[in-house]
XYZ file of C-alpha atoms in Angstrom:
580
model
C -4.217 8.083 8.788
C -2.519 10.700 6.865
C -5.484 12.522 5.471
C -7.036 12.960 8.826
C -3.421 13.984 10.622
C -3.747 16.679 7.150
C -6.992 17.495 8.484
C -5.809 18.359 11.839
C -3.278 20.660 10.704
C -0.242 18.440 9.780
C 0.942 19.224 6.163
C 1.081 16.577 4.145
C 4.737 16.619 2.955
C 5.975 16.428 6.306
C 7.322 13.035 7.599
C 3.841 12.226 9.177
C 5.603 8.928 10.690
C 7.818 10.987 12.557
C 4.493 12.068 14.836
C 5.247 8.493 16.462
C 7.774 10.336 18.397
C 7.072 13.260 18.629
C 3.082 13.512 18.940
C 2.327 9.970 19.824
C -0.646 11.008 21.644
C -2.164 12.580 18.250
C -1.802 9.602 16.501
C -3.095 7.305 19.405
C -6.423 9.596 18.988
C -6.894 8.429 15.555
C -6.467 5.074 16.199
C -9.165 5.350 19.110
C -11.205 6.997 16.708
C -11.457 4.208 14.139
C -11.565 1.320 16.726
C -14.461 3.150 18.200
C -16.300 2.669 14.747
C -15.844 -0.945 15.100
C -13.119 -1.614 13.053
C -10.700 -4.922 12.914
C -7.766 -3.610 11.746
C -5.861 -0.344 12.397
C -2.702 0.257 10.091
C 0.160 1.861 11.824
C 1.419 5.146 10.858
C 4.099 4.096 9.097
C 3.090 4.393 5.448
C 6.185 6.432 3.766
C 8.467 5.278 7.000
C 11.035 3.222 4.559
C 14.787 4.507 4.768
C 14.813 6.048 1.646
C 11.566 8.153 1.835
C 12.625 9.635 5.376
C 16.084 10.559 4.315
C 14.300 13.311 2.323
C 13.473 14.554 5.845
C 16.996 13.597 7.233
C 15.283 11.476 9.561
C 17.063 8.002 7.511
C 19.100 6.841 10.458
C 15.819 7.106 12.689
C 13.720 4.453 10.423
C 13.414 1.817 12.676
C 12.632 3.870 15.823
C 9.873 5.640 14.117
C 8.585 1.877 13.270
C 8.788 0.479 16.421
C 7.046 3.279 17.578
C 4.257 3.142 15.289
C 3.989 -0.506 16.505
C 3.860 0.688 19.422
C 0.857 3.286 19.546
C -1.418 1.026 17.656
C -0.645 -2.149 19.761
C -1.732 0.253 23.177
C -4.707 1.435 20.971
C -5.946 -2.454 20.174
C -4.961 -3.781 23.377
C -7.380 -0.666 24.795
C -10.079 -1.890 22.361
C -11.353 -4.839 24.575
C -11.652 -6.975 21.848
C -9.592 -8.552 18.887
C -7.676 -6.262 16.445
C -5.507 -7.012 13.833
C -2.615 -4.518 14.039
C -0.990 -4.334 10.041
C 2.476 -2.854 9.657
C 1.471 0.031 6.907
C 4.828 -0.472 4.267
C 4.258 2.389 0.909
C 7.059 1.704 -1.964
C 10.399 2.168 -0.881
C 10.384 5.561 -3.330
C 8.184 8.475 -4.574
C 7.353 9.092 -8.284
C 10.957 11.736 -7.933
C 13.077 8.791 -6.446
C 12.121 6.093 -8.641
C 14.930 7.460 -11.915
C 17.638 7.835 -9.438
C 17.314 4.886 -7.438
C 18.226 1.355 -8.034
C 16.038 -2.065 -7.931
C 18.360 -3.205 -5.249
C 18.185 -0.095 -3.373
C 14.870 -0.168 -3.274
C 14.237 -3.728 -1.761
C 16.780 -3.274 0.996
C 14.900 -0.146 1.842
C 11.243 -2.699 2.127
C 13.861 -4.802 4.156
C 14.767 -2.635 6.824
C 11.386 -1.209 7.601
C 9.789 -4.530 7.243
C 12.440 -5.814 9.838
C 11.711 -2.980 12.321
C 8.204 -3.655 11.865
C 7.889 -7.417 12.355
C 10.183 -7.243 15.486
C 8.066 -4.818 16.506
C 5.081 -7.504 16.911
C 2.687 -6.582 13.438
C 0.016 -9.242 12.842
C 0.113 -8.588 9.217
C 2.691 -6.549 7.013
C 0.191 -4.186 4.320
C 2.315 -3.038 0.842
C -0.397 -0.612 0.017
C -0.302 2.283 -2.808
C 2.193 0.685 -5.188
C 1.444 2.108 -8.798
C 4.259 -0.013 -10.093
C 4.272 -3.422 -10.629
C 7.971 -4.093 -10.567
C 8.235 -2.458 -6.866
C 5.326 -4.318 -5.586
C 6.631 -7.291 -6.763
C 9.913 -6.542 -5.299
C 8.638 -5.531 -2.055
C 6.404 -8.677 -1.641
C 9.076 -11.075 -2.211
C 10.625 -9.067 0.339
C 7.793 -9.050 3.302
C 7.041 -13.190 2.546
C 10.030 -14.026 3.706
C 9.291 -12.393 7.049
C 6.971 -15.583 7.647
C 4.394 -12.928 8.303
C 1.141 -12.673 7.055
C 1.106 -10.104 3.581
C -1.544 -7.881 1.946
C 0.052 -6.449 -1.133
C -2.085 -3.550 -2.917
C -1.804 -1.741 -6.181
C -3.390 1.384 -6.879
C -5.594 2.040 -10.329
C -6.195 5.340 -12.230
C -9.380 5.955 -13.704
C -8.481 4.272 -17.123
C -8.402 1.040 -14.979
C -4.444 0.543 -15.160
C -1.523 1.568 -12.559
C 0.718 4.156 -12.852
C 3.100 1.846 -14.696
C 0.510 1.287 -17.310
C -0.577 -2.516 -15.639
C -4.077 -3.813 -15.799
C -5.731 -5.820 -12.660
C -5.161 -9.283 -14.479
C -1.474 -8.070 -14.655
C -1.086 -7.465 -11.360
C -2.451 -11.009 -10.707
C -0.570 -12.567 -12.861
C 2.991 -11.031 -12.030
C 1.580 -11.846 -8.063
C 0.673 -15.328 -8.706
C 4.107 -17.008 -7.816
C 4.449 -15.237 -4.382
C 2.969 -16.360 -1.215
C 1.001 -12.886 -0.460
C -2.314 -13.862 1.931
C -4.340 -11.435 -0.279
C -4.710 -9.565 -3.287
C -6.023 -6.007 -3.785
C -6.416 -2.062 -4.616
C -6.094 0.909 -2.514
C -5.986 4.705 -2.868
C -6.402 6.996 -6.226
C -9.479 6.002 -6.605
C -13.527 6.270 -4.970
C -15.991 3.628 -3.951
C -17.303 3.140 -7.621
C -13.683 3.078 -9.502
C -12.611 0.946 -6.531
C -15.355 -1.558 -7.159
C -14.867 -1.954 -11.032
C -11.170 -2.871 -10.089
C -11.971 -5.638 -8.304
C -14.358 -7.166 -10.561
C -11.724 -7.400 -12.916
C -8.993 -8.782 -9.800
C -11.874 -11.156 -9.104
C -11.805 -12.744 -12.149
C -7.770 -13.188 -12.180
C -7.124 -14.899 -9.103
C -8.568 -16.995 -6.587
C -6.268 -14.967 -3.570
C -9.108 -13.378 -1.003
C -9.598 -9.652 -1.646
C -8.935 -5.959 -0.141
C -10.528 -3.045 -1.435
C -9.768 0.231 0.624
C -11.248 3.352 -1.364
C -10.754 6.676 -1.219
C -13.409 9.024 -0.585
C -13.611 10.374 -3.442
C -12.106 13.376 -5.564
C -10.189 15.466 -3.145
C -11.249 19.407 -3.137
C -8.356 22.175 -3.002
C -9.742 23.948 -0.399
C -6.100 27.093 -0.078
C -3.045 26.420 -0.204
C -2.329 23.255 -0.087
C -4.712 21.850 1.652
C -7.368 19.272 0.699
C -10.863 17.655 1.684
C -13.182 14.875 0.442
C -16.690 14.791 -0.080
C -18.276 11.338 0.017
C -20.443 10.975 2.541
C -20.869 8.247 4.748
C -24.063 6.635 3.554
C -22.775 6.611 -0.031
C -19.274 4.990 1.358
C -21.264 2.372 2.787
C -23.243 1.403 0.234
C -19.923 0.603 -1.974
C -18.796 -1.324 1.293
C -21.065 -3.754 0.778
C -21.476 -3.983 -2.784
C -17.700 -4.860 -2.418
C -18.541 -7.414 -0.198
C -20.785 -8.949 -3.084
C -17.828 -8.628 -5.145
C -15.777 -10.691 -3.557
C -13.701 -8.972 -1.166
C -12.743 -10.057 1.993
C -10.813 -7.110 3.861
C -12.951 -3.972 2.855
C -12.031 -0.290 4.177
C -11.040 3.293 3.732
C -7.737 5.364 2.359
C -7.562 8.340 1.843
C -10.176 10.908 3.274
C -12.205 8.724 4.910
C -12.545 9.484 8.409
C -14.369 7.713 11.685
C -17.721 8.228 10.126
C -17.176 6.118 6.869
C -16.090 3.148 8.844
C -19.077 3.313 11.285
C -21.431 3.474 8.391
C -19.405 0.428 6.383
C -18.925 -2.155 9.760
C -22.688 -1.168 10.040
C -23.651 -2.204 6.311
C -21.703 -4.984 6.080
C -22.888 -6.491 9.240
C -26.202 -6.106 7.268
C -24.603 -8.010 4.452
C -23.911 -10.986 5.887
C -27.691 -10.779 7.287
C -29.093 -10.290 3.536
C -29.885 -6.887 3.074
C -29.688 -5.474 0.005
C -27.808 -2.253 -0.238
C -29.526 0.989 -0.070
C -28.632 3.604 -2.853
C -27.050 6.873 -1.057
C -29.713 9.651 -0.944
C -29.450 12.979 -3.088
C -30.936 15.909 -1.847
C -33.937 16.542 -4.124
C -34.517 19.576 -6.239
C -37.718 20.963 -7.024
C -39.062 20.029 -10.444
C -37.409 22.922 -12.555
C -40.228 24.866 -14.505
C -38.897 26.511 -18.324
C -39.574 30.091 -18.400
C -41.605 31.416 -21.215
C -38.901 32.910 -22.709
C -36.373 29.801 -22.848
C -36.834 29.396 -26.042
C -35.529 32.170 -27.356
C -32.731 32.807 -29.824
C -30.226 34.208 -31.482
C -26.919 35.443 -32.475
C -25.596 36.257 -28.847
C -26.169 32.233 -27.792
C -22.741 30.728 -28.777
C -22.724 27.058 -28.985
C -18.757 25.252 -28.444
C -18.095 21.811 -28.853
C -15.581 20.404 -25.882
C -12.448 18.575 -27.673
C -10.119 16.891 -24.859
C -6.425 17.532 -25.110
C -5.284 13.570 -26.416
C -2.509 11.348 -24.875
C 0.318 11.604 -26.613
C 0.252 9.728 -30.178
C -3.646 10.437 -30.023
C -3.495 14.176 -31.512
C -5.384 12.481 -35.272
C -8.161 11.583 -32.637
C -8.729 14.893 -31.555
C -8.669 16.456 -35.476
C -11.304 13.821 -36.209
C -13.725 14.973 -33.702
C -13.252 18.194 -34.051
C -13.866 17.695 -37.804
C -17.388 15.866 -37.073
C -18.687 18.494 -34.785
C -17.494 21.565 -37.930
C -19.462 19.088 -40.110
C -22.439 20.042 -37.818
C -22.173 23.334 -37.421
C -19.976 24.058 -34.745
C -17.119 26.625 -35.551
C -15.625 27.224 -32.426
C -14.131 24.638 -29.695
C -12.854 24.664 -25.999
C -10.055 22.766 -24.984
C -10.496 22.287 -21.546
C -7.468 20.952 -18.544
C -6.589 17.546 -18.662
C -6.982 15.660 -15.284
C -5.627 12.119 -16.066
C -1.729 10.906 -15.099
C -0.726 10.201 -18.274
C 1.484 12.231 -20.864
C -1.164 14.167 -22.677
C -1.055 17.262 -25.522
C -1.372 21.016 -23.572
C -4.573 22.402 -24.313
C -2.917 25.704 -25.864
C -0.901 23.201 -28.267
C -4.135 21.718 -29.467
C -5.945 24.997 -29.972
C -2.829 26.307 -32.376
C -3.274 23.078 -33.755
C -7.100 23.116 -34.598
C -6.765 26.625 -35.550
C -4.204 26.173 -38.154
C -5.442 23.004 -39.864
C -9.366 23.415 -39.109
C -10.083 27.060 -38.612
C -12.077 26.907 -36.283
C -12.093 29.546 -33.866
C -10.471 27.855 -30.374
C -10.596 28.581 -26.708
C -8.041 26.858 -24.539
C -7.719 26.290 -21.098
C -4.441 27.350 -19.065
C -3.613 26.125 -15.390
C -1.950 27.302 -13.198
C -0.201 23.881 -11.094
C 3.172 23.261 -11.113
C 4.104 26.703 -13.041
C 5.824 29.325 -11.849
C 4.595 32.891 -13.290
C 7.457 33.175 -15.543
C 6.814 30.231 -17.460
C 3.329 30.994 -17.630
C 4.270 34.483 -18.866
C 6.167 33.058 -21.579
C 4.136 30.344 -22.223
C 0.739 33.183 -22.991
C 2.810 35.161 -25.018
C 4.125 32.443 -27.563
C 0.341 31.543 -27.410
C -0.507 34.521 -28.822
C 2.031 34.826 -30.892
C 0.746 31.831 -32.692
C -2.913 33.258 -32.670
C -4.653 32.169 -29.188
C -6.430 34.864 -28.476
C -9.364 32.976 -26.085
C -8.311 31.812 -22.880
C -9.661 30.059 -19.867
C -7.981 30.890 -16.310
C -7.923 27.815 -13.809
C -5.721 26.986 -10.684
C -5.888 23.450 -11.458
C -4.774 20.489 -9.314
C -2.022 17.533 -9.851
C -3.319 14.067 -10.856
C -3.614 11.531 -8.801
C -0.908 9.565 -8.376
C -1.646 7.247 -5.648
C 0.304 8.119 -1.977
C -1.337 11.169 -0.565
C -3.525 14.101 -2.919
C -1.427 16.266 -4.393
C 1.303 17.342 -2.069
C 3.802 18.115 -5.119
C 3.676 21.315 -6.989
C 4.060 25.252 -7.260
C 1.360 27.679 -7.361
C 3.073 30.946 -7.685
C -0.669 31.888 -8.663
C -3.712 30.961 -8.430
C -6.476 31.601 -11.181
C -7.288 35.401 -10.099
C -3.245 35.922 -10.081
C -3.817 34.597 -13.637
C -6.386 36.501 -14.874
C -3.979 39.361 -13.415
C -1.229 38.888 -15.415
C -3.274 38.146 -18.256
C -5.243 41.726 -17.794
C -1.530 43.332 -17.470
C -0.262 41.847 -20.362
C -3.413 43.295 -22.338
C -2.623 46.615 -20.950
C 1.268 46.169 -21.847
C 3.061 45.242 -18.604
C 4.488 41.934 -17.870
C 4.203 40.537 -14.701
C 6.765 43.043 -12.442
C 4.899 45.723 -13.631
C 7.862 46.665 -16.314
C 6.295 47.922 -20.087
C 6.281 45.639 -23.108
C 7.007 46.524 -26.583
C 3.356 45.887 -27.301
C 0.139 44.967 -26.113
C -1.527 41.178 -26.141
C -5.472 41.236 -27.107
C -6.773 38.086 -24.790
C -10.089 37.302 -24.636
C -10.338 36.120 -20.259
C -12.334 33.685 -18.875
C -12.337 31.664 -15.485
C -14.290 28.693 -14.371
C -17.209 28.780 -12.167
C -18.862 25.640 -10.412
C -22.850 26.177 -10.260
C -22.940 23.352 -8.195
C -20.516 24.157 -5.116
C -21.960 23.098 -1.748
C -21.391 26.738 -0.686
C -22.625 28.778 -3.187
C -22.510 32.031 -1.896
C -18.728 31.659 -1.694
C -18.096 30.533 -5.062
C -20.423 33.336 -6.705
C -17.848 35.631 -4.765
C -14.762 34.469 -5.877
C -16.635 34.347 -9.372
C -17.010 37.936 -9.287
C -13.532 38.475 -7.867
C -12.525 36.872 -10.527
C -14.224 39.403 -12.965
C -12.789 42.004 -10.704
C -9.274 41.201 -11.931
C -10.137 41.352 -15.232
C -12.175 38.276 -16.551
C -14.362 39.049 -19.243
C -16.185 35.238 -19.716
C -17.684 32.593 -17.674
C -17.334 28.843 -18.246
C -19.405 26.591 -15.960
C -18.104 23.017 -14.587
C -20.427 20.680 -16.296
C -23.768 21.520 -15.234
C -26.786 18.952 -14.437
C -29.532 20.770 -12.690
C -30.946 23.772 -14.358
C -32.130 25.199 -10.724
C -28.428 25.703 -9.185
C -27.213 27.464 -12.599
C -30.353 29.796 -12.086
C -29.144 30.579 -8.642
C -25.634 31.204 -10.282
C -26.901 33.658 -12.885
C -28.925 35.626 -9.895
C -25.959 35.905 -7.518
C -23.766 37.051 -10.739
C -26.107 39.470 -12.190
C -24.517 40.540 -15.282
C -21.431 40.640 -14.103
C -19.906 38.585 -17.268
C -21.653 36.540 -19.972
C -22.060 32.865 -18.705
C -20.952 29.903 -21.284
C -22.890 26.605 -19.579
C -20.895 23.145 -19.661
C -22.896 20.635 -20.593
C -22.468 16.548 -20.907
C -24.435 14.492 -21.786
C -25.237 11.568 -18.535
C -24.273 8.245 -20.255
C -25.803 5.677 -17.011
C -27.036 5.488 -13.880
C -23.340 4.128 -12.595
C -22.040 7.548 -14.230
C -24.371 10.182 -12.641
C -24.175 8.480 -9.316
C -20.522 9.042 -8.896
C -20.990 12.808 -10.082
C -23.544 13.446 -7.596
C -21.249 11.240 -5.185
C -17.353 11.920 -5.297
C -17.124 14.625 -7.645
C -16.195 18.067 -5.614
C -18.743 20.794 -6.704
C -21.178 18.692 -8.785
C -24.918 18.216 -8.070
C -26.563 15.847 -10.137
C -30.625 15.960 -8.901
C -32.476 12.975 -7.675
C -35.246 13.687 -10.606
C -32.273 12.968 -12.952
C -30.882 9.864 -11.096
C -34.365 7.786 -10.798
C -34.799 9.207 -14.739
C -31.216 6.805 -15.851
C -32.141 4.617 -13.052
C -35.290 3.872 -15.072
C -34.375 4.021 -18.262
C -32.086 0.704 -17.451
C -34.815 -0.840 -15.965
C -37.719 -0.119 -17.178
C -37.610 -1.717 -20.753
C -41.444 -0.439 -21.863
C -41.794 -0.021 -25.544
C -37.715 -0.459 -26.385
C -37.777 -4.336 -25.876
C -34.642 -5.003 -28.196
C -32.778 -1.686 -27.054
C -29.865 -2.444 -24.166
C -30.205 -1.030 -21.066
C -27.121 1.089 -21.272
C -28.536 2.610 -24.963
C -31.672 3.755 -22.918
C -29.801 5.423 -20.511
C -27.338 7.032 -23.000
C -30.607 7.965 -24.882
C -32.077 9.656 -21.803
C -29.284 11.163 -21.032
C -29.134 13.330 -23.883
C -32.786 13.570 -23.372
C -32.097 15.120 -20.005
C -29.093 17.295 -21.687
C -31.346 18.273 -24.045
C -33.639 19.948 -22.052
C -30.847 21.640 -19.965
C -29.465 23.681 -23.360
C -33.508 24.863 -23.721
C -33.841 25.852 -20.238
C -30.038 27.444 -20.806
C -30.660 29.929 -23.171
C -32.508 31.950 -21.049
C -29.653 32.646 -18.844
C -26.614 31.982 -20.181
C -24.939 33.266 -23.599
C -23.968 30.104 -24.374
C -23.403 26.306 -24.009
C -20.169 24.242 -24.374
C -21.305 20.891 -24.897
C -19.464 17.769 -24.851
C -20.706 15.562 -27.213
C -20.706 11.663 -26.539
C -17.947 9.807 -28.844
C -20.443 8.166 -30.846
């Protein structure tokens, strides 16, 4: 619901519940929309309509008339349908991530109380707590909606290391759920079809409650501003709808991003489900077979090879040393320390490259985003970098992690990364970033990201080469999987800037599928899909090997090749190296 109300122009840190009353017609449209696909249940727009979360709005006194409106809207919409519907009061946690230290326990559960009240007076058929990422609140706010004598779907949301927000694994959640009366069990929102699908596995095997999976459609894509889209496409989505099916689940669906289409194609596939079919893997478009020039082998000093070292977790920073130790014990003198993307507290990537500098030598590049900073801090922030001897420096706009409600509506971007790269050229040419002279000049080395594999190539290539316009001096690719599209890149460049190719290693089938899948900007061709697909397969002469060490194997295989075909193109590779 809130995704596509984003997509038709509502900002997503508005009160979206408060369209009930004032565009109820707009929200009656999406409903249509989804019962139209053939769906069972609609959810009411009411997801971050608790007390507490619309006093932020000053719409707190108003909570239970933007309920029973919500009620309202999607009852007229399943009463319209001609058939059964399910109509589930949507109830978020009583707080956001910025509420939670200020509020108390006790606030918080007579906040679920008085929307939960407006909403079964109201006539729900079900109450859904969806997009908790703490455990405490979702047990809290379950306790809460039982008591209603109404039926209740309680939901936690995952992060891609498989645990909530709050640090809780699936057989937590069943286990702190297990004494409350909830009709079903499940996960919703941060993650995509695949993530989505490993979560329940592991709720499956903790609890005999029936199931919900609701998946997000992938990655979201910064689009401007702060706007956001999702590109999973419906085949793909429906695939994952019934493979969830297999799993288990019992109430399958869509958060965030996916739109009319996705639940067409999933009623569709699971109807075939129940019928037997097996499930069809999503096409990729296919790639001709790339041919190596003649030249591709060629050499020398001018091809710089990196080795990728992630910024750690906090705690983890002797993890991070080690590797970067193995890969100087092959060779490898210089490093990149790219963004981290992941919720938890991790090391900046400009603190690890002092770091590695001072106690390895090696020569570091570090990555620098610009989220959440305003261009004084990041002013400051470069020049105590360089103070301390970060010279190399890689310009991104960056996005927020996920952290379950909707994508990334917190945040500052006082720049974006050509703003950046701006300041960074100014304070190379002594000016800071009003234009007023500094007592000396820095000496960065600038480089920017670039994404070979966009869908829309022609646009990236241009803001590339804006980009190089404001000063950038270096390249760095988004990990790169088809030689083809960063041959395409190279031509639409020219030599605008010397190109340092991303590459990592494919470790599965499972892997390359959700790259090529719900990944933003990532092509992964079909020759190197059936070639993992294969390899776990297709045991031939490697009868003791597992299949997930023939598809790690082929994967570097396939990596392999890319850094030969490379080197005719780029003037470098950074290559992340697997952990073993």
């Amino acid at each position: 619901m809130g995704t596509v109300l984003h997509a038709a122009g509502s900002p997503l840190e508005r009160a979206l519940p408060e369209l009930n009353l004032s565009d109820p017609a707009q929200v009656r449209r999406i409903h249509d929309s989804y019962l139209a696909a053939g769906v069972e249940l609609i959810q009411t727009n009411t997801f971050g309509a608790g007390p507490l979360r619309l006093e932020v709005h000053g719409l707190g006194d108003r909570t239970a008339e933007i309920n029973v409106a919500g009620v309202r809207v999607a009852r007229a919409a399943a009463a319209a349908a001609g058939r059964p519907v399910v109509v589930a009061g949507s109830v978020a946690p009583a707080v956001t991530l910025q509420q939670r230290r200020r509020v108390a326990p006790a606030d918080r559960e007579a906040a679920v109380r008085e929307q939960v009240a407006a909403l079964v007076a109201a006539g729900v058929d079900v109450l859904v707590l969806e997009t908790f990422g703490y455990l405490d609140e979702l047990v809290e706010a379950a306790a809460v909606a039982v008591s209603t004598g109404v039926p209740v779907l309680a939901q936690a949301t995952f992060a891609a290391d498989g645990r909530t927000l709050g640090g809780d694994t699936p057989h937590d959640v069943c286990a702190a759920m297990a004494g409350l009366p909830v009709a079903a069990l499940g996960t919703n929102c941060t993650l995509g079809p695949q993530g989505v699908l490993a979560v329940v596995q592991e709720l499956r095997g903790h609890t005999d409650l029936p199931l919900s999976a609701l998946p997000n459609a992938g990655l979201p894509r910064r689009t401007s501003g702060p706007r956001f889209s999702y590109d999973v496409d419906a085949h793909y989505f429906a695939r994952y709808a019934q493979l969830l099916v297999g799993a288990g689940v019992s109430v399958v669906g869509g958060c965030c991003g996916t739109t009319p289409s996705h639940l067409d194609a999933a009623v569709r596939a699971v109807a075939r489900t129940v019928t037997g079919a097996p499930p069809h893997r999503a096409p990729v478009a296919a790639a001709p077979p790339a041919e190596v020039p003649a030249d591709a082998e060629r050499t020398g000093p001018r091809f710089r090879v990196l080795a990728e070292i992630e910024a750690p977790q906090a705690g983890h920073v002797a993890e991070a040393m080690a590797r970067a130790e193995a890969v100087q014990a092959l060779g490898v003198n210089r490093v990149w320390v790219p963004a981290g993307d992941g919720p938890r507290a991790q090391l900046s990537p400009v603190n690890l490259a002092v770091h590695l500098q001072n106690q390895l030598g090696v020569e570091a590049v570090a990555s620098v985003t610009t989220w959440d900073r305003t261009i004084m801090a990041l002013q400051a922030d470069l020049l105590g970098a360089h103070a301390l001897g970060v010279r190399r420096v890689v310009c991104e706009t960056g996005s927020p992690p996920l952290l379950g409600d909707y994508p990334n509506v917190d945040g500052v971007w006082d720049v974006d990364s050509i703003g950046l790269v701006e300041l960074l050229a100014d304070l190379n040419d002594g000016r800071d970033c009003n234009g007023l002279r500094l007592a000396g000049k820095t000496a960065f080395e600038i480089g920017v990201r670039v994404a070979p594999g966009s869908h829309d190539r022609q646009a990236e290539a241009a803001r590339a080469l804006r980009k190089v316009e404001a000063g950038a001096q270096f390249l760095v690719t988004r990990p790169v999987y088809d030689l083809d599209s960063l041959r395409r890149l190279r031509d639409a460049l020219g030599e605008a800037a010397p190109l340092l190719v991303s590459v990592r290693p494919l470790r599965s089938f499972a892997e390359a599928e959700y790259l090529a899948h719900e990944v933003p900007d990532t092509t992964v061709p079909a020759a190197a899909l059936d070639a993992l697909e294969r390899a776990e397969h297709d045991r031939g002469d490697s009868a003791g090997e597992k299949a997930g060490d023939r598809a790690a194997r082929a994967g570097v295989e396939l990596a392999a090749e890319l850094v030969r075909g490379a080197r005719a193109v780029a003037a470098g590779v950074v290559l992340a190296l697997p952990p073993d």
